[in-house]
């Protein structure tokens, strides 16, 4: 009968949780509600117990009346009454569980009571009555009667029910969490722009991870014997009441929805173990968002656990690094969730010690006592009373690790691990009345409710301050945007388009400046240099060459030499050389084009464009070179020149020789300037003497040594040495008969060579201008005949290079740039491209900051208007 009475009392509460305001009963007075509930509870108890004593029904009625007192009085008392009601429901669950646990014994008692007549209650029945009365009394701290609601109008104008207020706070919290996530995008160090979160701290093995997993309802945190939490985990719980899906997301990784929480656990483990053993702890947080209909809207930050001593594989400063990391989070106006193990004296709790440093009054610290199943229930109740180490937000006791021996294998296999844990926790506290009698807050459900309400309260209090801070920051950003960028808006896409357009515009200018005339000049210059090299190899080594005997036009030796010079020019691979020359000039220009303006900040894109240019050019080079070679084949065997072509060739040959003379003269001046006139003269004389002594007689040594050295020195004017420096002092080592230093000897040889070249070029210039070099005397003037051949080669080469190489390249490159650097880029790639430019990155960041702040401000204004409208409707 005792157990049936308890069951009736419990079910009368569960089946009738609140007055039915939507029916006729809502028009009656509250005490009529109470009478109706009493009769309903008695009727329910009688239907369940049937032959039980009237005492069982009175217990049910008393429990029903107790509930109504809680509900009516709770409208005025708010959060306190709601907490008490949660504890009363836990006690009711305990009653029902106890009745199921003793099912067989209860059946025997039911059979006995059905056969016997009601009799006076025994001591057990009296205990049941006392327990029900105690439960009713427990819900109120004072014996004041519940306030009466006189009429329906007064009821409508009364304070909103806790359910409505909770719903409003939940919406507010969810929106403020969205605001918090938006503000995090700015990476601001301004504490005023940060909304509070719940920071979880505790020693290693204190049960911190188990508490978080119990709140989420899934096992997802890294596990391991060694230190596995090496980075802060910023956990955002998002309640999704309209969806049954439960999944996690890593915003930093962009992996999308992950429904398998074992996969979430693996990713977290990998991200944590990416921190080296030498570093052990990193301040770079991991962001994780969990969407579920079974979680409250919370923002939790899990930090590495405190340690007492490091092992041999960990750095000595690990303890200090963990403490500094935790302090950096709890020093901000966040809510501190200090997790302490019940089997460790609270005086030695690192979590409480750290929280006391930043929160001496305990105004934003919630204590969580874990592992209560390891100590006596009375001791656990004393811990939760928080008399020795008081916290304004109190303590909550939890048991997050079930004892497998308490359940059968079938039960464990039928439920998930988390369901088993929750069931074990409920049964643990339901079977220990010490926690109920002490009024302690226990259970994961209570902890969830406490965290949600505390976070809601803190965020609601922070709303006004965050609005002011956001408005101040927004005004400053708008001012900076106006001053620095004149309110000009850009996007990564517009910057990429502008940069690519600038590149194509510079390339277009290059195509205009590098057409046929420019290619012709480049190829002609190359062939003129080849003509000078051929003349030096075939003619200038012969000492008779400057004299050019009259028989040069008929002597077979001279005629054959002209043919050899022509073959050397036409068969030297003009096609490949000219195409390679154009390729080199284009690539030089492309290097300059891609290094100018904004592209200097984009080495990757610059290299990509140069690769495309090389690829396009090389794909056409072989075709262009073969076309040139095929065109010049006739010139390899016979060359005809008109009178005009010969006359133009004479002019070109004279200019070519004179330019070469000027270049040699410039080089000689540089040697004289570096060595000095007197020093060079003495070195040349000494070198000439050695050559005569060794029997070396060449074109240079034909002249007397003194005359030759004087000519070299006087070939180019130099600044005379200072009169205060005697000549004998400057050339002592040379005039004394000692050997010439190696460096000076090389300079002297170079000067002699240049002087010989200048002498030859001067004589050749005079010969080319004379009547001797006419079209009838081709063999006497190789420079002219080679110039005629070179001009024909230039004309053929340029035509095919322009058609086969330049036209194709100039057409294809801009389109390749568009395809690869604009249309081929994703949005993220464009953003990364724009951020490579420091100035543009700063511009975009300021724009993004302004956009986020404006979005946040709009959301905060919406919350303010919603709150004001809610208040108006409440009045």
Tab-separated table of N, CA and C in Angstrom, residues 621-680:
chain	number	residue	atom	x	y	z
A	621	UNK	N	57.248	27.787	-81.807
A	621	UNK	CA	58.624	28.104	-82.192
A	621	UNK	C	59.146	27.174	-83.289
A	622	UNK	N	58.894	25.879	-83.179
A	622	UNK	CA	59.432	24.935	-84.165
A	622	UNK	C	58.839	25.183	-85.543
A	623	UNK	N	57.558	25.479	-85.588
A	623	UNK	CA	56.914	25.759	-86.877
A	623	UNK	C	57.515	27.007	-87.515
A	624	UNK	N	57.694	28.066	-86.716
A	624	UNK	CA	58.257	29.316	-87.246
A	624	UNK	C	59.697	29.122	-87.698
A	625	UNK	N	60.493	28.403	-86.916
A	625	UNK	CA	61.903	28.192	-87.284
A	625	UNK	C	62.024	27.381	-88.572
A	626	UNK	N	61.235	26.340	-88.709
A	626	UNK	CA	61.290	25.530	-89.947
A	626	UNK	C	60.857	26.353	-91.151
A	627	UNK	N	59.865	27.208	-90.979
A	627	UNK	CA	59.413	28.042	-92.097
A	627	UNK	C	60.513	28.994	-92.552
A	628	UNK	N	61.239	29.592	-91.617
A	628	UNK	CA	62.335	30.499	-91.960
A	628	UNK	C	63.446	29.758	-92.683
A	629	UNK	N	63.810	28.596	-92.163
A	629	UNK	CA	64.890	27.822	-92.782
A	629	UNK	C	64.530	27.413	-94.214
A	630	UNK	N	63.304	27.009	-94.433
A	630	UNK	CA	62.893	26.612	-95.779
A	630	UNK	C	62.907	27.800	-96.737
A	631	UNK	N	62.643	28.970	-96.241
A	631	UNK	CA	62.596	30.151	-97.104
A	631	UNK	C	63.986	30.605	-97.535
A	632	UNK	N	64.976	30.477	-96.697
A	632	UNK	CA	66.317	31.005	-97.004
A	632	UNK	C	67.202	29.978	-97.706
A	633	UNK	N	66.683	28.807	-98.034
A	633	UNK	CA	67.504	27.803	-98.724
A	633	UNK	C	68.113	28.325	-100.024
A	634	UNK	N	67.387	29.035	-100.883
A	634	UNK	CA	68.016	29.543	-102.122
A	634	UNK	C	69.196	30.470	-101.870
A	635	UNK	N	69.146	31.213	-100.760
A	635	UNK	CA	70.230	32.153	-100.470
A	635	UNK	C	71.514	31.439	-100.067
A	636	UNK	N	71.431	30.170	-99.788
A	636	UNK	CA	72.630	29.426	-99.407
A	636	UNK	C	73.511	29.086	-100.608
A	637	UNK	N	72.994	29.218	-101.828
A	637	UNK	CA	73.738	28.804	-103.020
A	637	UNK	C	74.046	29.968	-103.959
A	638	UNK	N	73.161	30.922	-104.048
A	638	UNK	CA	73.389	32.038	-104.976
A	638	UNK	C	72.644	33.268	-104.475
A	639	UNK	N	73.328	34.418	-104.569
A	639	UNK	CA	72.740	35.677	-104.116
A	639	UNK	C	72.892	36.692	-105.237
A	640	UNK	N	71.816	37.299	-105.593
A	640	UNK	CA	71.823	38.365	-106.579
A	640	UNK	C	71.470	39.676	-105.896
A	641	UNK	N	72.136	40.739	-106.352
A	641	UNK	CA	71.906	42.055	-105.751
A	641	UNK	C	71.825	43.098	-106.833
A	642	UNK	N	70.830	43.894	-106.783
A	642	UNK	CA	70.693	45.002	-107.726
A	642	UNK	C	71.617	46.134	-107.313
A	643	UNK	N	71.680	47.131	-108.174
A	643	UNK	CA	72.544	48.282	-107.870
A	643	UNK	C	72.078	48.997	-106.615
A	644	UNK	N	70.740	49.122	-106.482
A	644	UNK	CA	70.217	49.791	-105.281
A	644	UNK	C	70.495	48.980	-104.029
A	645	UNK	N	70.312	47.663	-104.102
A	645	UNK	CA	70.593	46.804	-102.942
A	645	UNK	C	72.060	46.904	-102.561
A	646	UNK	N	72.950	46.991	-103.598
A	646	UNK	CA	74.377	47.089	-103.287
A	646	UNK	C	74.675	48.438	-102.632
A	647	UNK	N	74.077	49.491	-103.147
A	647	UNK	CA	74.318	50.824	-102.574
A	647	UNK	C	73.845	50.879	-101.122
A	648	UNK	N	72.668	50.323	-100.851
A	648	UNK	CA	72.161	50.303	-99.463
A	648	UNK	C	73.046	49.441	-98.577
A	649	UNK	N	73.573	48.364	-99.144
A	649	UNK	CA	74.441	47.490	-98.366
A	649	UNK	C	75.746	48.174	-98.020
A	650	UNK	N	76.264	49.003	-98.918
A	650	UNK	CA	77.493	49.758	-98.629
A	650	UNK	C	77.281	50.672	-97.433
A	651	UNK	N	76.164	51.380	-97.444
A	651	UNK	CA	75.874	52.276	-96.309
A	651	UNK	C	75.771	51.498	-95.004
A	652	UNK	N	75.088	50.393	-95.058
A	652	UNK	CA	74.939	49.590	-93.838
A	652	UNK	C	76.273	49.032	-93.373
A	653	UNK	N	77.126	48.632	-94.323
A	653	UNK	CA	78.426	48.077	-93.959
A	653	UNK	C	79.313	49.133	-93.326
A	654	UNK	N	79.290	50.355	-93.872
A	654	UNK	CA	80.085	51.443	-93.294
A	654	UNK	C	79.612	51.732	-91.867
A	655	UNK	N	78.308	51.836	-91.689
A	655	UNK	CA	77.771	52.097	-90.339
A	655	UNK	C	78.140	50.958	-89.395
A	656	UNK	N	78.070	49.742	-89.875
A	656	UNK	CA	78.391	48.579	-89.051
A	656	UNK	C	79.847	48.619	-88.589
A	657	UNK	N	80.763	48.945	-89.513
A	657	UNK	CA	82.192	49.000	-89.170
A	657	UNK	C	82.465	50.162	-88.224
A	658	UNK	N	81.877	51.295	-88.490
A	658	UNK	CA	82.113	52.454	-87.620
A	658	UNK	C	81.536	52.228	-86.228
A	659	UNK	N	80.406	51.587	-86.138
A	659	UNK	CA	79.845	51.265	-84.812
A	659	UNK	C	80.767	50.320	-84.056
A	660	UNK	N	81.335	49.359	-84.760
A	660	UNK	CA	82.266	48.438	-84.111
A	660	UNK	C	83.519	49.165	-83.650
A	661	UNK	N	83.992	50.130	-84.475
A	661	UNK	CA	85.156	50.940	-84.096
A	661	UNK	C	84.852	51.743	-82.829
A	662	UNK	N	83.679	52.346	-82.773
A	662	UNK	CA	83.306	53.141	-81.605
A	662	UNK	C	83.220	52.272	-80.350
A	663	UNK	N	82.741	51.060	-80.496
A	663	UNK	CA	82.655	50.169	-79.348
A	663	UNK	C	84.036	49.785	-78.835
A	664	UNK	N	84.955	49.503	-79.760
A	664	UNK	CA	86.329	49.176	-79.354
A	664	UNK	C	86.997	50.366	-78.677
A	665	UNK	N	86.746	51.549	-79.204
A	665	UNK	CA	87.319	52.754	-78.605
A	665	UNK	C	86.793	52.956	-77.186
A	666	UNK	N	85.534	52.718	-76.988
A	666	UNK	CA	84.956	52.856	-75.637
A	666	UNK	C	85.611	51.888	-74.647
A	667	UNK	N	85.813	50.656	-75.079
A	667	UNK	CA	86.449	49.672	-74.197
A	667	UNK	C	87.888	50.075	-73.856
A	668	UNK	N	88.597	50.626	-74.852
A	668	UNK	CA	89.974	51.053	-74.589
A	668	UNK	C	90.011	52.203	-73.609
A	669	UNK	N	89.085	53.105	-73.706
A	669	UNK	CA	89.003	54.223	-72.757
A	669	UNK	C	88.785	53.691	-71.330
A	670	UNK	N	87.950	52.684	-71.184
A	670	UNK	CA	87.713	52.127	-69.855
A	670	UNK	C	88.989	51.534	-69.268
A	671	UNK	N	89.775	50.845	-70.103
A	671	UNK	CA	91.038	50.273	-69.600
A	671	UNK	C	91.993	51.371	-69.186
A	672	UNK	N	92.132	52.413	-70.019
A	672	UNK	CA	93.003	53.530	-69.674
A	672	UNK	C	92.568	54.214	-68.391
A	673	UNK	N	91.250	54.324	-68.215
A	673	UNK	CA	90.742	54.978	-67.011
A	673	UNK	C	91.015	54.144	-65.769
A	674	UNK	N	90.934	52.853	-65.882
A	674	UNK	CA	91.130	51.988	-64.715
A	674	UNK	C	92.602	51.805	-64.354
A	675	UNK	N	93.477	51.698	-65.373
A	675	UNK	CA	94.898	51.427	-65.111
A	675	UNK	C	95.694	52.711	-64.939
A	676	UNK	N	95.390	53.694	-65.714
A	676	UNK	CA	96.179	54.920	-65.739
A	676	UNK	C	97.039	54.984	-66.994
A	677	UNK	N	97.218	56.203	-67.537
A	677	UNK	CA	97.892	56.345	-68.825
A	677	UNK	C	99.348	55.921	-68.757
A	678	UNK	N	100.093	56.413	-67.786
A	678	UNK	CA	101.517	56.093	-67.699
A	678	UNK	C	101.730	54.615	-67.401
A	679	UNK	N	100.948	54.111	-66.479
A	679	UNK	CA	101.100	52.702	-66.102
A	679	UNK	C	100.777	51.785	-67.283
A	680	UNK	N	99.722	52.108	-68.041
A	680	UNK	CA	99.366	51.302	-69.194
A	680	UNK	C	100.448	51.400	-70.277
